[in-house]
Amino acid sequence: MWELYLNKPHDMVLRKVERQPPLKDDEVKIQLIYGGICGSDLRVFKGNLKHASYPIRAGHEVLGRVVEKGKDVKYEIGTRVVLLPNTFCGECDLCSAGKTNICRHKKSLGINTDGGFIEELIVPSKYVLPIPDDVPDNKAILIEPFAVIVHAFKKVNIMKDRSVAIVGCGNEGMLAAVLAHYLGAHVTAMDINPAKLEMVRNLGDIRTAHPNEINGETFDIVIEAAGTRQSIERGLQMVNPGGEMVLIGMTQEASFPVTHFVRNELTLYGSIIYHYPSDFLQSIEYLRDHRFNVNDIISRIVPFTKFREAYEWALSGDYGKILLDFRGGCDG
């Protein structure tokens, strides 16, 4: 059995795993189908995430099938599942308040505990969710990253004819643009990369623009998904008086125009990951609808043994989601 292991930033290898421990009563073994490369995976790879630990097995976006289960597990062998890659204790004050996404003892796979890019993964069954048969693999792998957007959108009222700006068209930004469009909003998606704007145009009747082309225009809701100081500061100037902005991208700091913020009575939300399983279940319901177009968000699917090329494509910023296919095995 093989795994993708990050010894230190920029030093990823394909490593053989000789054996795994026996399953506990509440655990499942998942045989991977796909692993998705996420922006946080790239930050860990580059050494740009302060709370990352090394060495560590990479990855957290996982789709697979249950091939073995402990005696207390209700799922049947063969069940197709996605993974919740963020643990929660269920006991701290935040978990007790239903805020498991910001659990005080949270661990994140592929960041500060071993991740999911291994041919067969063992996890507690409470962290896997079965997928309906009518959600194909190429949509199912998007459930977890899409749940990030589902969670963020619950903070604001995106509806028909409201104006929504999406700042940054990485994977999360593209998903946000598709959902806002699906909900009937007038969507403007912005990015500095023309290739990303072309991808967004393929997803629906969505206006696209370089940020420099937006001169003085404001929007009811701004979704910041680029995670740069400049995009946050510029995004705040794009919010209508009385409007709202949601930050899902992350940067260390940005300047905050307090007078502008107060005088215009703006509302600013931070949003991190999701609530489980509710945001996952809502994500699945959207993806089940054939009108919800995410077909072009996935750019390439490659065998996991070609991880170096896959990470290079993802790091280039010129592609959508890059998937690693774990079904073919490895000759070593």
Coordinates of C-alpha atoms in Angstrom, one line a residue:
M1 CA 0.0 0.0 0.0
W2 CA 1.2 3.5 -0.9
E3 CA 0.8 7.0 0.5
L4 CA 1.8 10.5 -0.4
Y5 CA 4.1 11.8 2.4
L6 CA 5.4 15.3 2.9
N7 CA 8.7 15.1 4.7
K8 CA 9.0 18.9 4.8
P9 CA 7.9 21.7 2.5
H10 CA 8.5 20.9 -1.1
D11 CA 9.6 17.4 -0.3
M12 CA 6.8 15.0 -1.1
V13 CA 7.4 11.3 -1.8
L14 CA 5.5 8.2 -2.6
R15 CA 6.0 6.0 0.5
K16 CA 5.2 2.4 1.0
V17 CA 3.1 1.5 4.0
E18 CA 3.9 -2.1 5.2
R19 CA 1.0 -2.6 7.5
Q20 CA -1.9 -0.8 9.2
P21 CA -3.3 -1.4 12.7
P22 CA -6.4 -3.6 13.1
L23 CA -9.7 -1.7 13.0
K24 CA -11.3 -0.5 16.2
D25 CA -15.0 -1.3 16.7
D26 CA -16.1 2.2 15.5
E27 CA -13.7 2.5 12.6
V28 CA -14.0 1.9 8.8
K29 CA -11.3 1.2 6.2
I30 CA -11.9 3.2 3.0
Q31 CA -10.5 2.3 -0.3
L32 CA -9.8 5.6 -2.1
I33 CA -11.3 6.5 -5.4
Y34 CA -10.3 10.2 -5.7
G35 CA -8.3 12.7 -3.7
G36 CA -8.8 16.4 -4.5
I37 CA -5.9 18.9 -4.2
C38 CA -7.1 21.9 -2.2
G39 CA -5.6 25.4 -1.7
S40 CA -4.7 24.5 1.9
D41 CA -2.8 21.4 0.6
L42 CA -0.7 23.7 -1.5
R43 CA 0.0 26.0 1.4
V44 CA 1.2 23.0 3.5
F45 CA 3.3 21.9 0.5
K46 CA 4.9 25.3 0.3
G47 CA 5.3 25.7 4.0
N48 CA 3.0 28.7 4.2
L49 CA 0.6 27.4 6.8
K50 CA 1.8 28.2 10.3
H51 CA -0.1 25.5 12.2
A52 CA 1.0 22.7 9.8
S53 CA 3.1 19.9 11.1
Y54 CA 5.8 17.9 9.4
P55 CA 6.4 15.2 8.4
I56 CA 2.8 14.4 7.5
R57 CA 0.7 12.4 5.1
A58 CA -0.9 14.8 2.6
G59 CA -4.5 15.4 1.6
H60 CA -8.0 15.8 3.0
E61 CA -10.5 15.8 0.2
V62 CA -11.3 12.1 -0.1
L63 CA -13.9 9.9 -1.9
G64 CA -13.8 6.2 -1.4
R65 CA -15.7 2.9 -0.6
V66 CA -15.9 1.1 2.7
V67 CA -14.0 -2.1 2.4
E68 CA -13.8 -3.1 6.0
K69 CA -15.7 -2.1 9.2
G70 CA -15.6 -2.5 12.9
K71 CA -18.4 -4.3 14.7
D72 CA -20.2 -1.1 15.8
V73 CA -20.3 0.5 12.3
K74 CA -23.6 0.7 10.6
Y75 CA -22.4 1.2 7.1
E76 CA -22.3 -1.7 4.7
I77 CA -19.3 -2.9 2.9
G78 CA -19.2 -1.2 -0.5
T79 CA -20.8 2.0 0.6
R80 CA -19.4 5.0 -1.2
V81 CA -18.5 7.8 1.2
V82 CA -16.8 11.2 1.6
L83 CA -14.7 12.2 4.5
L84 CA -15.0 14.9 7.1
P85 CA -11.4 15.9 7.4
N86 CA -11.6 18.0 10.5
T87 CA -12.0 16.3 13.9
F88 CA -14.1 17.6 16.8
C89 CA -14.2 16.6 20.4
G90 CA -17.9 17.0 21.0
E91 CA -17.3 18.1 24.5
C92 CA -15.8 21.6 24.6
D93 CA -18.0 24.7 25.0
L94 CA -18.0 25.4 21.3
C95 CA -18.9 21.9 20.3
S96 CA -21.7 22.0 22.9
A97 CA -23.0 25.1 21.2
G98 CA -23.1 23.3 17.8
K99 CA -19.9 25.0 16.5
T100 CA -17.9 21.9 15.8
N101 CA -16.2 23.7 13.0
I102 CA -14.3 25.8 15.5
C103 CA -13.8 23.1 18.1
R104 CA -11.1 24.0 20.6
H105 CA -9.4 20.7 20.0
K106 CA -9.9 20.4 16.3
K107 CA -7.3 18.5 14.2
S108 CA -7.2 18.8 10.4
L109 CA -6.1 15.9 8.2
G110 CA -3.1 16.7 6.0
I111 CA -2.3 19.8 8.1
N112 CA -1.6 18.8 11.7
T113 CA -2.5 15.1 11.6
D114 CA -1.9 12.5 8.9
G115 CA -4.1 13.1 5.9
G116 CA -6.1 11.0 3.4
F117 CA -3.8 10.5 0.4
I118 CA -3.3 6.8 0.9
E119 CA -4.7 3.8 -1.0
E120 CA -6.7 2.6 2.0
L121 CA -7.5 4.9 4.9
I122 CA -8.7 4.0 8.4
V123 CA -10.9 6.6 10.2
P124 CA -13.7 6.6 12.9
S125 CA -17.0 6.0 11.2
K126 CA -18.5 9.3 12.5
Y127 CA -16.2 11.1 10.1
V128 CA -17.6 9.5 6.9
L129 CA -20.9 10.3 5.1
P130 CA -22.6 8.0 2.5
I131 CA -23.3 9.4 -0.9
P132 CA -26.5 8.8 -2.9
D133 CA -26.1 6.7 -6.1
D134 CA -27.3 9.5 -8.3
V135 CA -24.2 11.7 -7.4
P136 CA -21.4 10.5 -9.7
D137 CA -17.8 10.3 -8.5
N138 CA -16.7 13.5 -10.3
K139 CA -19.4 15.5 -8.4
A140 CA -19.1 13.5 -5.1
I141 CA -15.5 14.6 -4.7
L142 CA -16.7 18.2 -4.6
I143 CA -19.0 17.7 -1.6
E144 CA -16.5 18.6 1.1
P145 CA -15.0 21.8 -0.6
F146 CA -18.5 22.8 -1.7
A147 CA -19.7 22.5 1.9
V148 CA -17.4 25.4 2.7
I149 CA -19.4 27.6 0.3
V150 CA -22.8 26.3 1.6
H151 CA -21.7 27.2 5.1
A152 CA -20.6 30.7 4.1
F153 CA -23.8 31.4 2.1
K154 CA -25.9 30.7 5.2
K155 CA -24.5 33.9 6.8
V156 CA -26.1 36.1 4.1
N157 CA -29.4 36.2 2.1
I158 CA -28.4 35.4 -1.5
M159 CA -31.5 35.4 -3.6
K160 CA -33.0 36.4 -6.9
D161 CA -31.9 39.7 -8.3
R162 CA -29.5 40.6 -5.5
S163 CA -26.0 41.7 -6.8
V164 CA -23.2 39.4 -5.6
A165 CA -19.5 39.9 -6.2
I166 CA -17.1 36.9 -6.0
V167 CA -13.5 38.1 -5.5
G168 CA -11.1 35.3 -6.4
C169 CA -11.9 32.4 -8.8
G170 CA -10.0 29.5 -7.3
N171 CA -11.9 26.3 -6.7
E172 CA -13.9 27.8 -3.8
G173 CA -14.6 31.0 -5.7
M174 CA -15.9 29.1 -8.8
L175 CA -18.2 27.1 -6.5
A176 CA -19.4 30.3 -4.9
A177 CA -20.1 31.8 -8.4
V178 CA -22.1 28.8 -9.5
L179 CA -24.2 28.7 -6.3
A180 CA -24.9 32.4 -6.3
H181 CA -26.0 32.1 -10.0
Y182 CA -28.1 29.1 -9.2
L183 CA -29.9 31.0 -6.5
G184 CA -30.8 33.7 -9.0
A185 CA -28.4 36.5 -8.0
H186 CA -26.7 38.8 -10.5
V187 CA -23.1 37.5 -10.2
T188 CA -19.9 39.2 -11.0
A189 CA -16.8 37.0 -10.6
M190 CA -13.4 38.6 -10.4
D191 CA -9.9 37.4 -10.8
I192 CA -6.6 38.6 -12.1
N193 CA -6.0 35.4 -14.1
P194 CA -7.8 35.3 -17.5
A195 CA -7.8 31.5 -17.5
K196 CA -9.8 31.4 -14.3
L197 CA -12.4 33.9 -15.7
E198 CA -12.7 31.7 -18.8
M199 CA -13.5 28.7 -16.6
V200 CA -16.2 30.7 -14.8
R201 CA -17.8 31.7 -18.1
N202 CA -18.1 28.0 -19.0
L203 CA -20.1 27.4 -15.8
G204 CA -23.0 29.6 -16.7
D205 CA -24.3 33.1 -17.6
I206 CA -21.9 34.8 -15.1
R207 CA -20.3 38.2 -15.6
T208 CA -16.5 38.1 -15.2
A209 CA -14.1 40.9 -14.8
H210 CA -10.5 41.8 -13.8
P211 CA -10.8 43.7 -10.4
N212 CA -9.3 46.8 -12.1
E213 CA -12.4 46.9 -14.4
I214 CA -14.7 47.5 -11.4
N215 CA -14.5 51.2 -11.0
G216 CA -16.7 52.4 -8.2
E217 CA -19.3 49.7 -8.7
T218 CA -20.8 48.3 -5.5
F219 CA -22.7 45.1 -4.7
D220 CA -25.2 43.9 -2.1
I221 CA -23.0 41.0 -1.1
V222 CA -19.3 40.5 -1.6
I223 CA -17.7 37.0 -1.1
E224 CA -13.9 37.2 -0.7
A225 CA -12.3 34.0 -1.8
A226 CA -8.9 35.1 -2.9
G227 CA -7.3 35.4 0.5
T228 CA -5.0 38.3 -0.2
R229 CA -4.6 41.6 1.6
Q230 CA -5.4 43.6 -1.5
S231 CA -8.5 41.6 -2.4
I232 CA -10.0 42.0 1.1
E233 CA -9.2 45.8 1.2
R234 CA -10.6 46.3 -2.3
G235 CA -13.6 44.0 -1.6
L236 CA -14.7 46.2 1.4
Q237 CA -14.9 49.2 -0.9
M238 CA -17.2 47.2 -3.2
V239 CA -20.0 46.6 -0.6
N240 CA -23.2 48.6 -1.0
P241 CA -24.2 50.8 2.0
G242 CA -26.0 48.5 4.3
G243 CA -24.4 45.5 2.5
E244 CA -22.5 42.5 3.7
M245 CA -19.2 40.8 3.0
V246 CA -18.1 37.2 3.8
L247 CA -14.5 36.3 4.2
I248 CA -13.6 32.7 3.3
G249 CA -10.1 33.4 2.0
M250 CA -7.3 33.9 4.5
T251 CA -4.4 36.2 4.8
Q252 CA -2.5 37.3 7.9
E253 CA -3.8 40.8 8.1
A254 CA -5.4 43.7 6.2
S255 CA -6.2 47.3 6.8
F256 CA -9.7 47.9 8.1
P257 CA -11.4 51.2 7.0
V258 CA -13.3 51.8 10.2
T259 CA -14.9 55.1 9.3
H260 CA -16.1 53.8 5.9
F261 CA -17.3 50.6 7.6
V262 CA -19.3 52.4 10.3
R263 CA -20.7 55.2 8.2
N264 CA -22.0 52.7 5.7
E265 CA -23.3 50.3 8.3
L266 CA -21.6 47.3 6.7
T267 CA -21.6 43.8 8.0
L268 CA -18.5 41.6 7.9
Y269 CA -18.6 37.8 8.5
G270 CA -15.8 35.4 8.8
S271 CA -16.6 31.8 7.7
I272 CA -14.5 28.7 8.3
I273 CA -15.1 25.2 6.9
Y274 CA -18.7 23.9 7.7
H275 CA -21.1 22.3 10.1
Y276 CA -21.2 18.6 9.8
P277 CA -23.3 16.9 8.6
S278 CA -25.8 19.6 7.7
D279 CA -23.6 21.6 5.3
F280 CA -22.5 18.3 3.6
L281 CA -26.1 17.2 3.2
Q282 CA -27.1 20.5 1.6
S283 CA -24.1 20.3 -0.6
I284 CA -25.2 16.9 -1.8
E285 CA -28.7 18.2 -2.6
Y286 CA -27.4 20.9 -4.8
L287 CA -25.1 18.5 -6.6
R288 CA -27.9 16.1 -7.3
D289 CA -29.7 18.8 -9.3
H290 CA -28.7 18.4 -13.0
R291 CA -29.2 22.2 -13.4
F292 CA -26.4 22.9 -11.0
N293 CA -23.4 23.0 -13.3
V294 CA -20.0 22.1 -11.8
N295 CA -18.8 20.1 -14.8
D296 CA -15.8 22.3 -15.7
I297 CA -14.6 22.9 -12.2
I298 CA -12.5 19.7 -12.4
S299 CA -9.7 20.3 -14.9
R300 CA -7.6 17.1 -14.7
I301 CA -7.7 13.6 -13.2
V302 CA -4.4 11.9 -13.0
P303 CA -3.1 8.7 -11.3
F304 CA -1.8 9.4 -7.8
T305 CA 1.6 8.2 -8.9
K306 CA 1.9 11.3 -11.0
F307 CA 1.5 13.5 -8.0
R308 CA 4.4 15.8 -8.9
E309 CA 2.8 16.8 -12.1
A310 CA -0.6 17.2 -10.4
Y311 CA 0.8 19.5 -7.7
E312 CA 2.7 21.6 -10.4
W313 CA -0.6 22.1 -12.3
A314 CA -2.4 23.0 -9.1
L315 CA 0.4 25.4 -8.0
S316 CA 0.4 27.2 -11.4
G317 CA -3.0 28.7 -10.7
D318 CA -4.1 28.1 -14.3
Y319 CA -6.4 25.2 -13.6
G320 CA -9.5 24.3 -11.7
K321 CA -9.7 21.3 -9.4
I322 CA -6.9 18.6 -9.9
L323 CA -7.9 15.1 -8.8
L324 CA -5.6 12.2 -7.9
D325 CA -7.0 8.8 -9.0
F326 CA -6.2 6.1 -6.5
R327 CA -7.9 3.2 -8.3
G328 CA -5.0 2.0 -10.5
G329 CA -2.6 1.0 -7.7
C330 CA 1.2 1.5 -7.9
D331 CA 3.9 -0.7 -9.2
G332 CA 6.4 0.8 -6.8

